[in-house]
Amino acid sequence: MLSQVYCAGFQLFRHRLLPWAQLTTLSRLHHVQPLVTRNIRSWSNIPFITVPLSRTHGKPFAHRSELKHAKRIVVKLGSAVVTRGDECGLALGRLASIVEQVSVLQNQGREMMLVTSGAVAFGKQRLRHEILLSQSVRQALHSGQNQLKEMAIPVLEARACAAAGQSGLMALYEAMFTQYSICAAQILVTNLDFHDEQKRRNLNGTLHELLRMNIVPIVNTNDAVVPPAEPNSDLQGVISVKDNDSLAARLAVEMKTDLLIILSDVEGLFDSPPGSDDAKLIDIFYPGDQQSVTFGTKSRVGMGGMEAKVKAALWALQGGTSVVIANGTHPKVSGHVITDIVEGKKVGTFFSEVKPAGPTVEQQGEMARSGGRTLATLEPEQRAEIIHHLADLLTDQRDEILLANKKDLEEAEGRLATPLLKRLSLSTSKLNSLAIGLRQIAASSQDSVGRVLRRTRIAKNLELEQVTVPIGVLLVIFESRPDCLPQVAALAIASGNGLLLKGGKEAAHSNRILHLLTQEALSMHGVKEAIQLVNTREEVEDLCRLDKIIDLIIPRGSSQLVRDIQKASKGIPVMGHSEGICHMYVDSEASVDKASRLVRDSKCEYPAACNALETLLIHRDLLRTPLFDQIIDMLRVEQVKIHAGPKFASYLTFSPSEVKSLRTEYGDLELCIEVVDSVQDAIDHIHKYGSSHTDVIVTENEKTAEFFLQHVDSACVFWNASTRFSDGYRFGLGAEVGISTSRIHARGPVGLEGLLTTKWLLRGQDHVVSDFSEHGSLKYLHENLPVPQRNTN
């Protein structure tokens, strides 16, 4: 029967004292309605299922992203999670972290339940201490000091350890939960409690009443009275967990929970034994997939194993509860593993009844890598043919593309700001410009891959070459920019890279048809799968963790998107810029007509672009001059809102609103104006507040201009030219995958060259290093050899 319900002392709950008697009587509630049973379909023969289970709520969640809607959650803590590595005592730091996460979710309004191991381990620690103390005293009195070294600790019986450890374990949990103003109650059960209908009703009623009162039930098998575990060489009195997996699943189904989280000491399910060279974590496990999984040995403690966990998980799934099996011991993730799972992040193995219609993103990544390697082996003319064909398709299929884009615009109306709607919109002129850019890329791709950069004769008949090669698999994430897809695709084709594309859902219809046209072009040379469009519910943060699949991430979108990706990326380099704070310095020797025209084009032509002007620096000698007045009048006509910098505001009696920050990217018809004393002052301001994107000087003094060009440390520095020229197409690159402000690999508008890296080729004839030793027969020559001329046609 239900053995014990425990809540230490009195707990302050909802500003009232909750007496002990009220809790202990919960196990005898009779007003709970009998459970309604029904037949449950069977996917596997699970031996611990002996009683028909009740389940009246809906199906489990189909996708990870839905887990954030989970209201009632069971967290099962395996023995390996709760106990220390020496299997004697509890992992207190880990437990404290788990309690914190459970408390956070409980305080969000969720109903949390714990199924925990640990009583035996805690009791074992206490009993060992008592035995050692007792033996040392007796032997010191009767046997002499020498025999103390020979003391051996007997194998401790598990039930005795459980009896000694239960109260201490619960006191520990209670103390930890109290830190978060949460009351916890202990419930001890045995297998017999699920076989008796009355006891099941009592258990069900107790749990429901605890949840109703915002109390976290902590459930454990009553190991003080259960039959002893089967002998095992490494058990040594550690708690048996072979029933805890089934207990957690049974509890989850009985209580109609939304989510069961099973924490163990492995990351989840693998397609081969964890630790083997080709083992891959299974992201989503479907009923019927058991045949494709090889189960390894059990965890370091307890009697459970992954096979038992899978059976329990499948049984809970068929009862309507979603399940995730994850690692609760890894120091880098255990501090947020539970909250990450509930937030829908890709952690552990998620059990789902719904198989996706297409391949997983991991499979798409493998296809992109394989297709990219084949693409890189094509002749340059063949890659150029693919790009030319794609350019033709953009104009030939114009009507279909614009129709799809119209659907996106209609769905986005009222949801997106005007600048974003403008980015989302496609037109005949945009498609024509895209086609022209793609043909430029095709023309420049003739000798991109495999081009020899350096040749060196190391020694006689030993020659070294450095040649260009693709980076590998690129992940390009873009927002509201469907025209980005064919541009990036063409650059990937020209450079021989595999490509994963993740577009914003606001451009779903446009992206779909553009990707189909891209694959149609790729099919002409059998490399259709080299470019993949990710259509799954994969979160961007999860994609950024695929470091074994993706070699480079390129974000195209808002500064916030870029920052989020740079933060989320785990071990994958990110090429891009987080901000486009572009400056224009109008020197004291600037032309009146040029200055006004350049400011208008840089700020007003497309204010949402990352290369739009954000801060205008004016030499102080220009204040109250016709040049200054003309610029201000033009900005008023263009309805540009002006923010005054601190120095500029000090010159004015009635100034515009003073700028909140000099490091601001407005992305709209807004502009900061600040006054500087000299070209050096302008350079210092740019270095302090700029983002190293694009900065411009307007002057007629060539010496001043050259000083500015040489001393401003930005990716693009211009003289008497609009900031808007900072663009791959306008640079003659055909297109760009983005603008990089980093200092490694590529900087500025990144075109074809920025998507290539190098490798070294060494051709010899039985050369060994020992021949070049002090007494060897060969000497290093290190002669530079001529490099084949690049084809510029």
XYZ file of C-alpha atoms in Angstrom, residues 112-374:
263
model
C 6.276 19.104 -11.353
C 6.810 15.604 -9.951
C 10.077 13.831 -9.179
C 10.840 10.123 -9.287
C 14.171 9.816 -7.553
C 16.788 7.295 -6.569
C 19.389 7.963 -3.899
C 18.076 6.604 -0.599
C 20.346 3.562 -0.717
C 23.407 5.615 -1.669
C 22.724 8.094 1.138
C 22.090 5.283 3.628
C 25.188 3.457 2.485
C 27.266 6.519 3.248
C 25.816 6.782 6.759
C 26.131 3.058 7.539
C 29.718 2.865 6.273
C 30.613 5.749 8.556
C 28.946 4.035 11.519
C 30.609 0.681 10.752
C 34.048 2.250 10.388
C 33.609 4.148 13.643
C 32.382 1.064 15.485
C 35.124 -1.197 14.124
C 37.869 1.287 14.877
C 36.761 1.639 18.491
C 36.441 -2.131 19.070
C 39.714 -2.973 17.375
C 41.562 -0.224 19.163
C 40.383 -1.672 22.471
C 40.915 -5.384 21.769
C 43.269 -5.921 18.860
C 45.845 -3.179 18.874
C 46.532 -0.364 16.442
C 48.223 -2.548 13.785
C 45.038 -4.347 12.814
C 43.188 -1.128 12.048
C 44.774 -1.141 8.610
C 43.220 -4.487 7.823
C 39.604 -3.432 8.459
C 37.245 -4.410 5.659
C 33.792 -2.949 5.156
C 31.205 -5.695 4.655
C 28.842 -5.653 1.697
C 25.850 -3.649 2.839
C 22.348 -4.989 2.267
C 20.371 -2.610 0.054
C 17.167 -2.595 2.110
C 19.038 -1.667 5.277
C 20.756 1.165 3.408
C 17.386 2.392 2.110
C 15.908 2.387 5.620
C 18.874 4.402 6.895
C 18.860 6.849 3.982
C 15.211 7.674 3.277
C 14.741 10.295 5.977
C 18.042 12.020 5.203
C 17.347 12.087 1.465
C 13.941 13.666 1.964
C 15.301 16.174 4.476
C 17.883 17.191 1.889
C 15.262 17.669 -0.833
C 13.022 19.578 1.555
C 15.850 21.921 2.552
C 16.737 22.588 -1.085
C 13.163 23.260 -2.214
C 12.605 25.551 0.763
C 15.178 27.928 -0.727
C 12.665 28.557 -3.527
C 9.608 28.764 -1.213
C 8.347 25.421 -2.485
C 6.979 22.597 -0.360
C 7.882 19.008 -1.224
C 6.144 15.806 -0.104
C 7.568 12.292 -0.172
C 5.579 9.290 -1.408
C 7.007 5.767 -1.062
C 5.477 3.033 -3.191
C 5.994 -0.603 -4.072
C 4.930 -2.562 -7.115
C 1.970 -3.916 -5.155
C 0.510 -0.414 -4.913
C -0.230 -0.536 -8.643
C -1.895 -3.947 -8.533
C -4.588 -3.075 -5.999
C -7.379 -0.874 -7.380
C -8.070 0.837 -4.046
C -4.403 1.621 -3.468
C -4.103 2.983 -6.990
C -7.041 5.276 -6.330
C -5.498 6.413 -3.045
C -2.179 7.114 -4.787
C -3.885 8.969 -7.593
C -5.924 11.079 -5.181
C -2.885 11.893 -3.051
C -0.856 13.058 -6.030
C -3.680 15.169 -7.441
C -4.270 16.846 -4.086
C -0.563 17.626 -3.678
C -0.406 19.143 -7.150
C -3.540 21.158 -6.439
C -1.832 22.673 -3.405
C 1.301 23.545 -5.431
C 3.416 20.890 -3.691
C 6.101 18.915 -5.545
C 5.596 15.167 -4.975
C 8.854 13.230 -4.657
C 8.158 9.580 -5.465
C 10.475 6.660 -4.763
C 10.232 2.903 -4.487
C 10.186 1.790 -0.855
C 13.452 -0.117 -1.070
C 13.362 -0.891 2.635
C 10.661 -3.510 2.014
C 10.964 -4.491 -1.666
C 12.618 -7.811 -2.587
C 16.421 -7.575 -2.853
C 17.958 -6.763 -6.215
C 19.521 -9.504 -8.261
C 23.226 -10.041 -7.450
C 25.519 -7.855 -9.490
C 29.263 -7.435 -9.300
C 29.184 -3.651 -9.040
C 25.990 -3.301 -6.993
C 27.632 -3.405 -3.560
C 24.448 -2.155 -1.912
C 23.747 0.678 -4.388
C 20.096 1.236 -5.149
C 18.493 -0.911 -7.810
C 16.835 1.244 -10.436
C 15.358 -1.467 -12.582
C 11.880 -0.572 -11.276
C 12.327 3.198 -11.296
C 12.073 3.504 -15.087
C 8.827 1.582 -15.112
C 7.674 3.493 -12.020
C 8.249 6.840 -13.735
C 6.444 5.726 -16.895
C 3.576 4.247 -14.901
C 3.258 7.371 -12.773
C 3.351 9.620 -15.862
C 0.530 7.699 -17.537
C -1.572 7.358 -14.377
C -1.304 11.111 -13.748
C -1.904 12.017 -17.417
C 1.280 14.047 -17.569
C 2.333 15.939 -20.665
C 6.051 15.165 -20.434
C 8.327 12.572 -18.865
C 12.028 13.491 -18.632
C 14.316 10.533 -17.911
C 17.777 11.669 -16.817
C 20.645 9.208 -16.985
C 24.425 9.301 -17.488
C 24.315 9.151 -21.306
C 23.203 11.817 -23.779
C 20.306 9.714 -25.064
C 19.910 6.907 -27.564
C 22.654 6.127 -30.064
C 22.546 4.129 -33.260
C 25.530 2.145 -31.970
C 27.126 1.779 -28.516
C 28.055 5.213 -27.106
C 31.770 5.832 -27.330
C 32.268 3.893 -30.548
C 33.743 5.823 -33.466
C 30.614 5.881 -35.588
C 28.065 6.335 -32.800
C 25.517 9.054 -33.537
C 22.979 10.451 -31.126
C 19.413 9.750 -32.227
C 17.562 13.049 -32.084
C 14.054 11.595 -32.485
C 13.089 7.985 -31.749
C 9.951 6.506 -33.263
C 7.988 3.398 -32.235
C 9.286 0.474 -34.249
C 12.856 1.796 -34.392
C 14.074 -0.633 -31.714
C 15.521 -2.926 -34.359
C 17.902 -0.203 -35.537
C 19.343 0.419 -32.070
C 22.091 -1.559 -30.365
C 21.738 -1.394 -26.592
C 24.960 -1.162 -24.618
C 25.633 -2.020 -21.005
C 23.735 -0.505 -18.119
C 24.874 2.618 -16.290
C 27.644 2.493 -13.704
C 25.132 2.007 -10.864
C 21.714 0.486 -10.515
C 20.044 -2.360 -12.348
C 18.447 -0.345 -15.122
C 19.779 0.015 -18.628
C 18.976 1.891 -21.792
C 16.809 -0.956 -23.041
C 14.638 -0.676 -19.920
C 14.424 3.069 -20.384
C 13.357 2.714 -24.000
C 10.664 0.221 -23.079
C 9.400 2.522 -20.328
C 9.512 5.520 -22.670
C 7.601 3.731 -25.437
C 4.986 2.562 -22.981
C 4.525 6.113 -21.652
C 4.363 7.397 -25.214
C 1.623 4.979 -26.180
C -0.254 6.159 -23.085
C -0.157 9.746 -24.348
C 2.894 11.173 -22.560
C 5.810 12.736 -24.426
C 9.253 11.457 -23.370
C 12.826 12.758 -23.530
C 15.854 10.744 -22.395
C 18.868 12.950 -21.688
C 22.124 13.257 -19.752
C 21.745 14.621 -16.253
C 25.387 14.233 -15.208
C 27.390 16.224 -17.763
C 28.800 19.275 -15.944
C 28.350 21.569 -18.969
C 24.657 20.829 -19.482
C 23.253 19.440 -16.220
C 22.712 22.964 -14.896
C 20.060 23.657 -17.530
C 19.172 20.309 -19.096
C 15.608 20.189 -17.719
C 14.731 23.770 -18.641
C 16.341 23.330 -22.068
C 14.163 20.297 -22.748
C 11.003 22.137 -21.715
C 12.003 25.076 -23.932
C 12.106 22.695 -26.894
C 15.865 22.744 -27.412
C 17.531 19.778 -29.064
C 18.699 17.919 -25.970
C 18.804 14.136 -25.637
C 16.451 11.840 -27.537
C 12.844 12.865 -28.074
C 10.246 10.119 -28.492
C 7.577 10.905 -31.073
C 4.783 9.093 -32.857
C 4.952 11.440 -35.857
C 7.678 10.849 -38.420
C 8.590 13.911 -40.511
C 7.646 13.836 -44.187
C 11.182 14.637 -45.313
C 14.727 14.008 -44.100
C 16.020 15.313 -40.773
C 18.359 18.284 -40.773
C 21.224 15.925 -39.941
C 20.409 13.862 -43.008
C 20.141 17.039 -45.075
C 23.579 18.057 -43.819
C 25.069 14.727 -44.887
C 23.416 15.039 -48.309
C 24.754 18.573 -48.683
C 28.271 17.439 -47.795
C 28.178 14.502 -50.207
C 26.637 16.624 -52.959
C 29.109 19.438 -52.320
C 32.082 17.100 -52.701
C 30.708 15.915 -56.032
